[in-house]
Structure formats: structure tokens, C-alpha cells
Coordinates of C-alpha atoms and ligand atoms in Angstrom, one line a residue:
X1 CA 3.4 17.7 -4.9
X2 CA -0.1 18.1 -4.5
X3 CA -1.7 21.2 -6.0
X4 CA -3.0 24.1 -3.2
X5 CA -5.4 26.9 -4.6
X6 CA -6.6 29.3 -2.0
X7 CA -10.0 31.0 -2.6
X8 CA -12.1 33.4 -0.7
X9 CA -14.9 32.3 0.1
X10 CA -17.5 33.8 -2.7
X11 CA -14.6 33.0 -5.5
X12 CA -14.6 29.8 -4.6
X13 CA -18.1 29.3 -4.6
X14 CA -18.2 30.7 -8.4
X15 CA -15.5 28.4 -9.8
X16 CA -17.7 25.4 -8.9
X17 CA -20.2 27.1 -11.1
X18 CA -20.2 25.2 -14.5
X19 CA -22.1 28.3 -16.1
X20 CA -18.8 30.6 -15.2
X21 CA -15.9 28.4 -15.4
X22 CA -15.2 29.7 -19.0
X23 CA -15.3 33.7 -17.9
X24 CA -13.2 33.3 -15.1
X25 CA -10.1 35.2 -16.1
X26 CA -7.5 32.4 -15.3
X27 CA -7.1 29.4 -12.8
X28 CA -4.6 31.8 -10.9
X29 CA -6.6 31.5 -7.1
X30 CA -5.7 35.0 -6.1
X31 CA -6.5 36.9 -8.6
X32 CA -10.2 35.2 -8.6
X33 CA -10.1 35.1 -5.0
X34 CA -9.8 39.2 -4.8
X35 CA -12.1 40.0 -7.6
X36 CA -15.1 37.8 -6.4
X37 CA -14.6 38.1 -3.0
X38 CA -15.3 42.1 -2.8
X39 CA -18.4 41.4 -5.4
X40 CA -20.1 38.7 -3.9
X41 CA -20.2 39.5 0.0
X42 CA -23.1 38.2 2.6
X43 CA -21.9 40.9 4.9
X44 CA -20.1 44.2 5.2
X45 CA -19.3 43.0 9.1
X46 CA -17.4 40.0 7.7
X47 CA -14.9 38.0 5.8
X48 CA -13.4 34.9 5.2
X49 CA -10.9 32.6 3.3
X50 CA -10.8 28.8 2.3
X51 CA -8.2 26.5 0.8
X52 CA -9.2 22.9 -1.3
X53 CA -6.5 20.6 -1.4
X54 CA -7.5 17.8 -3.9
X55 CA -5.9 14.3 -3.1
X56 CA -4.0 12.1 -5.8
X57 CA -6.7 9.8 -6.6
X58 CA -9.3 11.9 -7.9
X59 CA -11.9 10.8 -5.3
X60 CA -11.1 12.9 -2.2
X61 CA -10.1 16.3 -1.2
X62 CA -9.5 18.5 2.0
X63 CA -11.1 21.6 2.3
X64 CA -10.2 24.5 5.3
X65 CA -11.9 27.7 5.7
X66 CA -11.0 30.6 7.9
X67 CA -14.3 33.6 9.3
X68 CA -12.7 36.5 9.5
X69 CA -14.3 39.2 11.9
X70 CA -13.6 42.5 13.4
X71 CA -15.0 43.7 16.6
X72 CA -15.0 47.3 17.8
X73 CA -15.4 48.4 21.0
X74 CA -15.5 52.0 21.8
X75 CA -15.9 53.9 25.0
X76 CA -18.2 57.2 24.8
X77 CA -20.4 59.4 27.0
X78 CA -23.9 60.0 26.1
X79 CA -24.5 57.7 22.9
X80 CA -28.3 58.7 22.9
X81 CA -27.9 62.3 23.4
X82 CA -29.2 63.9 20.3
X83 CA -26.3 65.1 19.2
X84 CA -23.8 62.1 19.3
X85 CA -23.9 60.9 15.8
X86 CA -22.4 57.5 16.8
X87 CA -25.7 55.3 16.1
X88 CA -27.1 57.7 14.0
X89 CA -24.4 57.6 11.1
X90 CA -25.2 53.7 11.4
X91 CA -28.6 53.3 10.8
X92 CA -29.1 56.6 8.9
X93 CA -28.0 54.6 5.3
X94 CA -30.3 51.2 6.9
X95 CA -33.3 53.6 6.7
X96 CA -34.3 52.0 9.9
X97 CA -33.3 50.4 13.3
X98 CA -34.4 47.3 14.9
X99 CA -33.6 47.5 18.9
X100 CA -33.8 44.9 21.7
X101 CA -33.8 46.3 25.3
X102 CA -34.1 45.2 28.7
X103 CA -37.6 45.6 30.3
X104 CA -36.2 47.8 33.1
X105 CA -33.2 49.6 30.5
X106 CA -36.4 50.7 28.5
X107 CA -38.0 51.9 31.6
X108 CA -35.4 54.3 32.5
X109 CA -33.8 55.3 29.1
X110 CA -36.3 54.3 26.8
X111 CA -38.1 57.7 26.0
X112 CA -34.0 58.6 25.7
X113 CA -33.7 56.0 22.8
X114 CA -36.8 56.9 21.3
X115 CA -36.4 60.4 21.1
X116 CA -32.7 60.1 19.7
X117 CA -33.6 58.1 17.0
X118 CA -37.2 60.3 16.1
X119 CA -34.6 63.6 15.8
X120 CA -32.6 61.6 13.4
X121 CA -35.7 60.2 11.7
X122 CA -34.6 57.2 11.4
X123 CA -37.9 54.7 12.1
X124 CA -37.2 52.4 15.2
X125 CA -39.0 49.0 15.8
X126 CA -38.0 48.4 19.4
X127 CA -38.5 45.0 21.5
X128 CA -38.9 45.3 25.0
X129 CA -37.3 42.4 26.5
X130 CA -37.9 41.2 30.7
X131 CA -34.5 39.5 30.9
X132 CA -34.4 38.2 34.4
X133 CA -32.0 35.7 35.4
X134 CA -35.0 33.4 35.5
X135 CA -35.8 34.6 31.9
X136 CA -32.5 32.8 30.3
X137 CA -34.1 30.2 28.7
X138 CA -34.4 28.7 24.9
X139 CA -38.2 30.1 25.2
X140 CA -37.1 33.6 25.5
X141 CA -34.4 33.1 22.2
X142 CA -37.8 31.8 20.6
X143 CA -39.7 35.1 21.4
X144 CA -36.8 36.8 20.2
X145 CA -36.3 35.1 16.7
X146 CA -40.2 36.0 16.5
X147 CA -39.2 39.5 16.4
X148 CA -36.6 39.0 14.3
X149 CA -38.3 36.9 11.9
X150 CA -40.6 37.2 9.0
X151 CA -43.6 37.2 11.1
X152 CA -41.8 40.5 12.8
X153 CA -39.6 42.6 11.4
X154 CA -37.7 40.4 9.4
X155 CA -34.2 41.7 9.9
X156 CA -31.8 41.6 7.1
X157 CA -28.6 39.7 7.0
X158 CA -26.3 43.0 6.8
X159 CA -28.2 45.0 9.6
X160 CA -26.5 45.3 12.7
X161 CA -29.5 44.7 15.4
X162 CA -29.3 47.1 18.4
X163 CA -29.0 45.4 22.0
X164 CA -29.7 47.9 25.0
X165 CA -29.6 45.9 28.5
X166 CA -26.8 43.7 31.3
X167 CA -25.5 40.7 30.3
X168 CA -29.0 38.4 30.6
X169 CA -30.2 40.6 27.5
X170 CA -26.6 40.4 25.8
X171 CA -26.5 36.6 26.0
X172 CA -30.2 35.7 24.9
X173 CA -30.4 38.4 22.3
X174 CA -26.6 37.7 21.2
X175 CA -28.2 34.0 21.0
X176 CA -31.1 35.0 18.8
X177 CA -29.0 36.9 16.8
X178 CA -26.6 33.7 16.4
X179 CA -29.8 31.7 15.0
X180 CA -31.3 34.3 12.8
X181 CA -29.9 33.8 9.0
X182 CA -27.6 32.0 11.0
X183 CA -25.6 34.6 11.8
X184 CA -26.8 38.4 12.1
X185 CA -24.7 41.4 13.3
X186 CA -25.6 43.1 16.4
X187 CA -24.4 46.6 18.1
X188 CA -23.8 46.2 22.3
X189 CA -24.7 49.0 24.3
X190 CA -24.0 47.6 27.7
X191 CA -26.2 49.4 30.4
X192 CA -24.6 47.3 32.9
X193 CA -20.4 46.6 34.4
X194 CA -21.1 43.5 33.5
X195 CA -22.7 44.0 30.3
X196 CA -20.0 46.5 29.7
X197 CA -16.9 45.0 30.1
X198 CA -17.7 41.2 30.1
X199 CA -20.7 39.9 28.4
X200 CA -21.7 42.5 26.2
X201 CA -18.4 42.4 23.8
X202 CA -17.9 38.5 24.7
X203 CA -18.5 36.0 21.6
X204 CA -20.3 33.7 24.0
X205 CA -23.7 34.3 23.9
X206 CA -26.3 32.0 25.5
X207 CA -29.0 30.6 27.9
X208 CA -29.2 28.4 31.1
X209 CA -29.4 24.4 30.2
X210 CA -31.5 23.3 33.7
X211 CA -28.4 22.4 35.7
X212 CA -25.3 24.4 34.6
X213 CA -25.7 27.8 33.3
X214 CA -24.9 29.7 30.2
X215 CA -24.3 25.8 28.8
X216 CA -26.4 26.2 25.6
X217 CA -24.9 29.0 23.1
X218 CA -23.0 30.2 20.1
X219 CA -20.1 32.3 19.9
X220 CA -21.1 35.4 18.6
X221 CA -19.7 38.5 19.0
X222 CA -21.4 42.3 18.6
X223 CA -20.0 43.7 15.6
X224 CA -19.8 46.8 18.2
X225 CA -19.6 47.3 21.6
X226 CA -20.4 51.0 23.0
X227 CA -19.7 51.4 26.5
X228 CA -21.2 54.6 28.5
X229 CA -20.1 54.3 32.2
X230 CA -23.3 57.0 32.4
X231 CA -25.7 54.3 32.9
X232 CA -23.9 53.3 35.8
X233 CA -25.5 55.9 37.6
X234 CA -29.1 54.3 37.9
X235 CA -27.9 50.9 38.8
X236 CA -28.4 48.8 41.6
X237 CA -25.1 48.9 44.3
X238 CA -24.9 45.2 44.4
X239 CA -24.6 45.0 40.7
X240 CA -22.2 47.6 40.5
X241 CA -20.4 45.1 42.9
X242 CA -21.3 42.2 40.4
X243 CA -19.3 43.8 37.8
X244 CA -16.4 44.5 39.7
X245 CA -15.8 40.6 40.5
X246 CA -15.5 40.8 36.4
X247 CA -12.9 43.5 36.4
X248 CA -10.8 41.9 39.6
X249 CA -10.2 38.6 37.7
X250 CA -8.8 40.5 35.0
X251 CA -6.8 42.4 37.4
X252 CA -5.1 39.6 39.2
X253 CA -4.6 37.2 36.7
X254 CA -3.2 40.0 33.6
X255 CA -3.3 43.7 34.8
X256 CA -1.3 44.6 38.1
X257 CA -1.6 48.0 37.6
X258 CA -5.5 47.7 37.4
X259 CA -5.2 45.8 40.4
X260 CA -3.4 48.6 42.1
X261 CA -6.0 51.2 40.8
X262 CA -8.8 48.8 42.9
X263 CA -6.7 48.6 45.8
X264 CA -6.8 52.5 45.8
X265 CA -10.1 53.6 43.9
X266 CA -12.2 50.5 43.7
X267 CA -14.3 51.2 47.2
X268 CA -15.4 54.8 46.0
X269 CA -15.4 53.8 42.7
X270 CA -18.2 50.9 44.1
X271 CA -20.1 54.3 46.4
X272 CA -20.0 56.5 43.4
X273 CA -21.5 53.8 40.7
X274 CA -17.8 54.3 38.6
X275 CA -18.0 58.8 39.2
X276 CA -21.6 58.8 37.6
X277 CA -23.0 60.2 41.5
X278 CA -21.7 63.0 42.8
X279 CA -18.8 65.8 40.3
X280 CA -15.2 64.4 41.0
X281 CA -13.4 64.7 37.6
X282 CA -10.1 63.1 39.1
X283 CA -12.4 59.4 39.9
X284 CA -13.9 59.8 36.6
X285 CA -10.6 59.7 35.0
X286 CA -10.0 56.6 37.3
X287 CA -13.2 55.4 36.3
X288 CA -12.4 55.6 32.6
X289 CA -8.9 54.3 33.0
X290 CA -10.3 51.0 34.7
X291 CA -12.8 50.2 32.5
X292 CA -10.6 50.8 29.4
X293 CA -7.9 48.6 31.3
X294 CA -10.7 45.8 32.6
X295 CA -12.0 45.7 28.7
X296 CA -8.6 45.9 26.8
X297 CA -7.3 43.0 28.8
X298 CA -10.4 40.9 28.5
X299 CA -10.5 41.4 25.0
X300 CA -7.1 40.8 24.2
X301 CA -7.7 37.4 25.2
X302 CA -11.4 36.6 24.3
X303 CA -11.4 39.1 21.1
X304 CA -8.3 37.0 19.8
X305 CA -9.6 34.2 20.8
X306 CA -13.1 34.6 19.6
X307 CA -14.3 30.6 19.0
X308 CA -12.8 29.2 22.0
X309 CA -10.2 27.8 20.4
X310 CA -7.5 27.6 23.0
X311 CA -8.1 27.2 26.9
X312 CA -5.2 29.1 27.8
X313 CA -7.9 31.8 29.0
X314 CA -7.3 34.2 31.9
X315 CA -10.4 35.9 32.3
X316 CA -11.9 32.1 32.9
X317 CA -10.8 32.9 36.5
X318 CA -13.3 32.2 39.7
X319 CA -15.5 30.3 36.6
X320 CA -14.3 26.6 36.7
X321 CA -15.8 25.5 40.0
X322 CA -18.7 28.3 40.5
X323 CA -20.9 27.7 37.8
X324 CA -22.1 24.3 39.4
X325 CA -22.6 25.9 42.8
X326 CA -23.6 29.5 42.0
X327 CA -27.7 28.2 41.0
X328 CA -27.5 25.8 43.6
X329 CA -26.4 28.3 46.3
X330 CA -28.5 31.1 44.3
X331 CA -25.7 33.4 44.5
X332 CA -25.6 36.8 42.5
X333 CA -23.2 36.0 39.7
X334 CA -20.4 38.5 40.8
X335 CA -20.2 36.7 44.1
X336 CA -20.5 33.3 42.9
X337 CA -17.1 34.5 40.8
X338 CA -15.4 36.4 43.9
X339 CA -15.5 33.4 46.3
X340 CA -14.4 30.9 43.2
X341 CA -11.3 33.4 42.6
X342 CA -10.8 33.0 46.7
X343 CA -10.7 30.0 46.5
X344 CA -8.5 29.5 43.7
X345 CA -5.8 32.0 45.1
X346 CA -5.9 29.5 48.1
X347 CA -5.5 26.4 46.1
X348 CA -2.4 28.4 44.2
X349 CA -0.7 29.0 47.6
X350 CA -1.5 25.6 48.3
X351 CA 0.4 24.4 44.5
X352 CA 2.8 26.7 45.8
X353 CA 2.1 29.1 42.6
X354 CA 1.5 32.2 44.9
X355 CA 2.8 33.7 48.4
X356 CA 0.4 33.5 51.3
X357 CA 0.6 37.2 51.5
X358 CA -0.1 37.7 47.8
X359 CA -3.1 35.9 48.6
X360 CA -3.8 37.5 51.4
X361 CA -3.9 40.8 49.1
X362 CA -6.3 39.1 46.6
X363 CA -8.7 38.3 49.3
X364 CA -8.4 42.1 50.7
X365 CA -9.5 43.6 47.7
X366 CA -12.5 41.7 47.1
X367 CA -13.4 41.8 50.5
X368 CA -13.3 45.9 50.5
X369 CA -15.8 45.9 47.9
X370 CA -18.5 43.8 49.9
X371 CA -17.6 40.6 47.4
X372 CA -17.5 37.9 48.9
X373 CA -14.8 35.5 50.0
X374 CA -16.3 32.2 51.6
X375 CA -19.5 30.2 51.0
X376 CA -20.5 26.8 52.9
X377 CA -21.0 25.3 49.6
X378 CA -17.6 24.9 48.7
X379 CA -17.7 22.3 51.5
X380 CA -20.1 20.8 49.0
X381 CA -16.8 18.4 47.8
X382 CA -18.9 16.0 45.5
X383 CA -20.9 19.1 43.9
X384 CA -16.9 20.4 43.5
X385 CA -16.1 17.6 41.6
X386 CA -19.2 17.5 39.7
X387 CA -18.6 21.0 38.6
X388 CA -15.1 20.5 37.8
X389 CA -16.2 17.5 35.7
X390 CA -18.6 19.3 33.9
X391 CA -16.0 22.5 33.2
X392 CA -13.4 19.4 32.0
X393 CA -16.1 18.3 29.3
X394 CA -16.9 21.9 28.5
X395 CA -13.1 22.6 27.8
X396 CA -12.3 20.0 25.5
X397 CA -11.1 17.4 28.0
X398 CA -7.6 17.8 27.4
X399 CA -7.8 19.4 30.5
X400 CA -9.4 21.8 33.2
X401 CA -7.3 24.3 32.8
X402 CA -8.5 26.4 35.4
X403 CA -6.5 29.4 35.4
X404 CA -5.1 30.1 39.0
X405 CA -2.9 33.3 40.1
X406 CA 0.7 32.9 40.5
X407 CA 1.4 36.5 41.5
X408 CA -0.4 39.8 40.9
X409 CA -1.2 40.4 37.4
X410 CA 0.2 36.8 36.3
X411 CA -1.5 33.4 35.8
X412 CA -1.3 29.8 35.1
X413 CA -3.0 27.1 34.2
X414 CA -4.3 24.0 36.6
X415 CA -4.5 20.9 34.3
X416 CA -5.6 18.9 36.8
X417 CA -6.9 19.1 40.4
X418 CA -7.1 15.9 42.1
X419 CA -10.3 15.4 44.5
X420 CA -7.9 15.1 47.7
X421 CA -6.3 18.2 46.5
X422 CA -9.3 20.3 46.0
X423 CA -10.7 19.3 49.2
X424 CA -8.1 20.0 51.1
X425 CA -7.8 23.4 49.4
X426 CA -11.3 24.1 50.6
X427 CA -10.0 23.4 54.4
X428 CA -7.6 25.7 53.9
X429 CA -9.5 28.2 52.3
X430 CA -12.5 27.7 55.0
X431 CA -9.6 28.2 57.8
X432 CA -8.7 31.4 56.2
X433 CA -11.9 33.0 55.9
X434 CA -12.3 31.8 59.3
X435 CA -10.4 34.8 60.9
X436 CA -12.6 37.5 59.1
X437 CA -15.4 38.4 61.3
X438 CA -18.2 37.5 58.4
X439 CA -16.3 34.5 57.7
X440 CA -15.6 35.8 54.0
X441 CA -19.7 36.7 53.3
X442 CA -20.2 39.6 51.3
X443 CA -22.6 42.1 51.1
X444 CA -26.1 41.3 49.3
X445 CA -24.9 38.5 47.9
X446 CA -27.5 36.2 47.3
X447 CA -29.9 36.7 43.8
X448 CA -33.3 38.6 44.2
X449 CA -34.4 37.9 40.8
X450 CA -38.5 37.3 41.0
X451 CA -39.1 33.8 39.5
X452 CA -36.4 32.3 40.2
X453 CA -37.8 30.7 43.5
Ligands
NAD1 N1 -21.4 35.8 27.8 C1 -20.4 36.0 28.7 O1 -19.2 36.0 28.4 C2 -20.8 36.5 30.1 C3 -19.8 37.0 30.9 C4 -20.2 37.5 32.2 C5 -21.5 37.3 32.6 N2 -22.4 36.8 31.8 C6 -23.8 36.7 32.2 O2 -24.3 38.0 32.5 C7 -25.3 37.9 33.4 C8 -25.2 39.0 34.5 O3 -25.2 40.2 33.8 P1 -25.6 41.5 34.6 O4 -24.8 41.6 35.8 O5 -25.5 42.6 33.6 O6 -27.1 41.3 35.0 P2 -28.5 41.6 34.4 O7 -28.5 41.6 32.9 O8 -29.4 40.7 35.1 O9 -28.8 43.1 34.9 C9 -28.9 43.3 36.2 C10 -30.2 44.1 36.6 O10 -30.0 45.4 36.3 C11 -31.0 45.9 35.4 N3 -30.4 47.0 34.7 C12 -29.6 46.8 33.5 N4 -29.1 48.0 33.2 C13 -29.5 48.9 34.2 C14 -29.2 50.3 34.4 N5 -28.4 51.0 33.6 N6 -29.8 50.9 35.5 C15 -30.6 50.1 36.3 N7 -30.9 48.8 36.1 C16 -30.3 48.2 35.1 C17 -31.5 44.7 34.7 O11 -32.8 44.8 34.3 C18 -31.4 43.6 35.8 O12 -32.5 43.7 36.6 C19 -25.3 36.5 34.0 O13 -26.3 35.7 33.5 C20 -23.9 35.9 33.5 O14 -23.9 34.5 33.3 C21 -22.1 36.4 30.5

């Protein structure tokens, strides 16, 4: 049989060491495994494992290794009021804190941050980062790993960077983070719903390649994620609506009772920016109780899945066929998502995967909270099939597997949708929409970011 010694990682790298091979304390994997690996870490934030199988013949041999990470994600109020130790008790022993934030995050809570980290003296070297949709570009990861680097703070290997900002700043500075010693930790305070349940603990951080977005990346996940519905409060309406596209595809294709929760809450929860205007306790505990949901049941696919591993992914929903058309049409992301998750309940009742009137409830909930339903582009076929092309390469083209309702709070997975299929899909879907008085638009949906024109 052939012989199997497991090492982690730092043991193994030692018995390859000609200098140590004499003081190990025996060939027995484990017990060098356990000793070295504790000694000899890169990282506090992460471990890892690796097996070498040598062959019979002395000239080959098969090596597997296995990163080990853990993510936390914690929901808090106030996390830079003075007295919340949460990021103190982090960067108190690091003697200092390197920050990114968002050029409009810093303008609003930045004397906030500053001031919580002076009380704690803990030193704070703080970028300030314009992070426009525009602004999601390799350039801005190179400004970044400027900052990062040795001609700017030169961050350490085993200190968790701090990101402030929405999911533009989470992807690029998740990104930079990626590149810098190849992999450096970073803390996610997500000052957006987006940023907050989505992007900000996702592993896939990135930039815009000139055609598709978010199609140049790493996965890389924040060591941390603090979320602090409190920021809520300042942020635009339409992107309050932006996030909650996020939180519906979580809702229909995993979480009925979250649905439920939107069907009764999610219209105030949109007027109130999730209970941060206005004093009602009751809609705050409905505001806690559907972010925790939205997060845990995103994570519980995403976080378990962390390097894309499998396709089987639910919270992919209203993504296969929108980001081809949301640039083109210059939709705001959360409405670019809404009208793909229309139309993929449509193309479900079409499969025969979901009830008309199931469908019908999906497109009533994102239509009372000003998402949208219906765009002309998806009459677009051949920029349908282009983006379902693309989304094919992207997930490993063993398949599309575009995930698609089959009830509320249950999914499948599309394989394959052939072009007659998807176009006739779309009639259906534009007959639908045809009966609501908009025809399925929502409200502010298209992007205002300056620059992008
Ligand atoms: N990596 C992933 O898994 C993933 C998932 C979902 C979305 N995304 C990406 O996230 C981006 C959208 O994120 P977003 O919706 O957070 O947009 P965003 O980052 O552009 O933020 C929206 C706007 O709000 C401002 N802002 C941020 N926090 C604020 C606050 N508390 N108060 C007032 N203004 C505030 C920002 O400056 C910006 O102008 C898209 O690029 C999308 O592709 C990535």
C-alpha cells in the first residue's frame, strides 16, 4: 500500500529541512504535525493541513493541501461609540490600526472613527477611498496596495485591515487585501444593506473587467464582519431598496419565513431605513430579525462554501442573466437583481418548477418595495444569451446552474436554458408585467453614479 503522512502545513515544511530532519522527534506525521503547526504560524486568522502521497517509483508524488478559515460575523449597535470595546480590544495589542473608508462613509462618520480610536489611543492611519461604481477598477486596487505597501504603511501579514464603506469599497479593498503578502486579513464594517449582508462578509472580492462586472477578483473573506443597522439611517432610499433585492433572493430561494416577514414589514422597513428613523422598538426587532435571517442564510451557503467550490448556490439568484445587461442598461445593482429574479420566477412557472400564483407573490413583494420587475432589455435575446454564456464559463461549464424558485423558500438548479426557452420565457415574463400599470419599472432605478457616463 502506498505510504500517506499528513502534515500541517509548517510541519511539513520543516521535515523537508535537511538541517532538522535529525531533531524531529519521530516520523509519526501527527505528532510533528501538532507540534510545528502551533510554533510556526503566518497568521493567527488561519490554518491549514496537507497530505504527500509518494508514488512507487521514487520519481513522483501527489501532494493535497486544505486552508482552513474562520469568519465571524456579528451584529452590534454603535461599534464606534467610545465605549463599545469591540474594535478596540482588537487593535489595542496591534499598537495601531490601518483603516480604509469610503469617501462619503468618512464624510459622515469619520470624526466618529477618529475620535473612537484617539480615546482608546490606539494610532490610526486612515485611507479615504472615493469608491464609486465608476471607481471599480484594477487602478483603484493599485492606489490601494500603495497604502498598504512599503511606500505606505506597510501593513503586516497578521493585522486585520479595517474596511468602513458599501460593497464598491468591500470588493476593491477586499481585492487589495487579497494581493497584499498575498493574503492579509481584513475586519468589515458594512455601512451599507448591501455591504452588510452581501458583499461585505462575501469571499468574492473584486473589480469591473470592461464588459462584465465584478469578473476580476479573489475570494477573500473578512476575517470579521460587524454589522450596525445604525448606519442605515443616513443612507440613500434607493439604496436601502438596493439591498433589499439582496435579502429577497435569500428569502425566496431558502428562508420562507423571511419572506413572510417582507411581505409584512419589508415596505416600512424600506420608509424607516430598517427602524434607524423614527422610535418603533417592535420594527427594530423586525429589523434585527431580518438582517440576522438575510445574513445567516447567505452565509450558510457562501461561508461554507467559501472558494466557489460547488455551484449549487442559492443566493446566485437574479445574477445569471443580469450582470450582462445591468452596465448596459445602467441599472442600480439591486434592480438589475430584482427584474433577473422576475424573470427567473417566470421561467420556473414556465419549467413548471413553481405555481403561477407563487409567482405572482414573488413579483408582489418586490414590486411593494419600488424594485423593479420588467426592463426592455431582457428583450435584448442575443445580449441574454451572451450573458448566459459568459455566467456558463464563469461557473465551470459543467453547467449554468442558475438557481430558479420552485416554491417559497426552496430552489433548484437550471442546468441548461435553451435559447428558444429563454426567449420565450421573456414573452411571458413581458406579458406579465404587462398588466402592472408601470409595466414592472421600479422606483429610481437607474445608476446616478458621476463618471460613469
Ligand atoms: N462581492 C460580492 O459578493 C457582492 C455582493 C453583492 C454586491 N456586490 C457589489 O456591491 C456593489 C453595491 O454595493 P452598495 O449597494 O453597498 O453600493 P456602494 O458601495 O456604491 O454604496 C452606495 C452609496 O452609498 C454611500 N454610502 C455608503 N454607506 C453609506 C451610509 N451609511 N450613509 C450614506 N451613504 C453611504 C456610498 O458612498 C455610495 O455612494 C456593487 O458593485 C455590487 O457588484 C458584491
Amino acid at each position: 500500500m502506498t505510504p500517506q503522512t499528513t502534515f500541517p502545513q509548517a510541519g511539513l515544511t520543516e521535515t523537508i529541512r535537511e538541517d532538522l530532519i535529525d531533531s524531529l522527534p519521530s516520523r509519526d506525521a501527527n505528532n510533528i504535525g501538532v507540534e510545528h503547526g502551533a510554533k510556526y504560524r503566518t497568521s493567527e486568522w488561519y490554518t491549514g493541513s496537507g497530505e504527500i502521497v509518494p508514488g512507487n517509483d521514487s520519481r513522483s508524488f501527489e501532494v493535497t493541501a486544505t486552508f482552513t478559515l474562520k469568519a465571524q460575523v456579528k451584529l452590534i449597535q454603535g461599534i464606534f461609540d467610545p465605549s463599545n470595546p469591540n474594535l478596540a480590544e482588537i487593535y489595542n495589542s496591534r499598537g495601531r490600526c490601518i483603516a480604509i473608508i469610503d469617501q462619503t462613509v468618512d464624510k459622515l462618520y469619520g470624526e466618529s472613527v477618529r475620535q473612537y480610536f484617539d480615546t482608546h489611543e490606539i494610532p490610526l492611519q486612515m485611507n479615504v477611498c472615493r469608491a464609486w461604481e465608476a471607481d471599480k477598477t484594477p487602478e483603484t486596487v493599485h492606489r490601494l496596495l500603495e497604502f498598504l505597501g512599503k511606500d505606505g504603511c506597510d501593513v503586516s501579514r497578521n493585522e486585520p485591515v479595517l474596511v468602513i464603506g458599501g460593497g464598491v469599497l468591500s470588493d476593491v479593498a477586499g481585492l487589495a487585501c487579497a494581493l497584499q503578502h498575498r493574503r492579509t486579513p481584513y475586519i468589515m464594517v458594512g455601512t451599507t444593506i448591501v455591504a452588510a449582508i452581501d458583499a461585505g462578509p462575501s469571499p468574492r472580492t473584486c473589480t469591473n473587467g470592461k464588459q462584465f462586472k465584478n469578473s476580476i477578483g479573489a475570494y477573500h473573506p473578512p476575517v470579521l464582519t460587524l454589522v450596525d443597522r445604525t448606519f442605515f439611517r443616513s443612507l440613500a432610499t434607493g439604496h436601502i431598496r438596493n439591498g433589499m433585492a439582496e435579502i429577497i433572493k435569500m428569502a425566496v430561494t431558502d428562508d420562507k419565513v423571511l419572506f413572510e416577514l417582507l411581505e409584512d414589514y419589508g415596505s416600512r422597513l424600506v420608509e424607516t431605513h430598517f427602524a434607524t428613523l423614527g422610535d418603533d422598538q417592535e420594527l427594530a426587532k423586525v429589523a434585527d430579525e431580518v438582517i440576522y435571517r438575510a445574513l445567516f442564510s447567505y452565509m450558510k451557503y457562501e461561508g461554507t462554501n467559501m472558494f466557489e467550490t460547488y455551484q449549487d448556490r442559492p443566493h446566485a439568484y437574479g445574477h445569471t442573466w443580469s450582470p450582462r445587461y445591468e452596465p448596459a442598461a445602467k441599472l442600480m445593482h439591486g434592480h438589475a437583481v430584482s427584474t433577473g429574479m422576475a424573470y427567473g420566477a417566470t421561467l420556473a412557472t414556465k419549467l413548471g418548477w413553481l405555481q403561477p400564483t407563487e409567482r405572482d407573490r414573488i413579483l408582489a413583494l418586490i414590486r411593494s418595495l419600488g424594485l423593479s420587475v420588467y426592463h426592455p432589455i431582457l428583450e435584448d435575446i442575443d445580449l441574454m444569451i451572451a450573458g448566459q454564456q459568459n455566467m456558463r464559463r464563469k461557473r465551470g461549464d459543467g453547467g449554468l446552474w442558475a438557481p430558479l424558485p420552485c416554491g417559497i423558500g426552496v430552489c433548484d438548479y437550471a442546468k441548461e436554458v435553451p435559447p428558444d426557452v429563454l426567449e420565450a420565457a421573456v414573452a411571458d415574463h413581458k406579458a406579465v408585467c404587462a398588466m402592472f400599470p408601470d409595466g414592472g419599472a421600479g422606483v429610481e432605478m437607474y445608476l446616478k453614479d458621476l463618471g460613469l457616463e
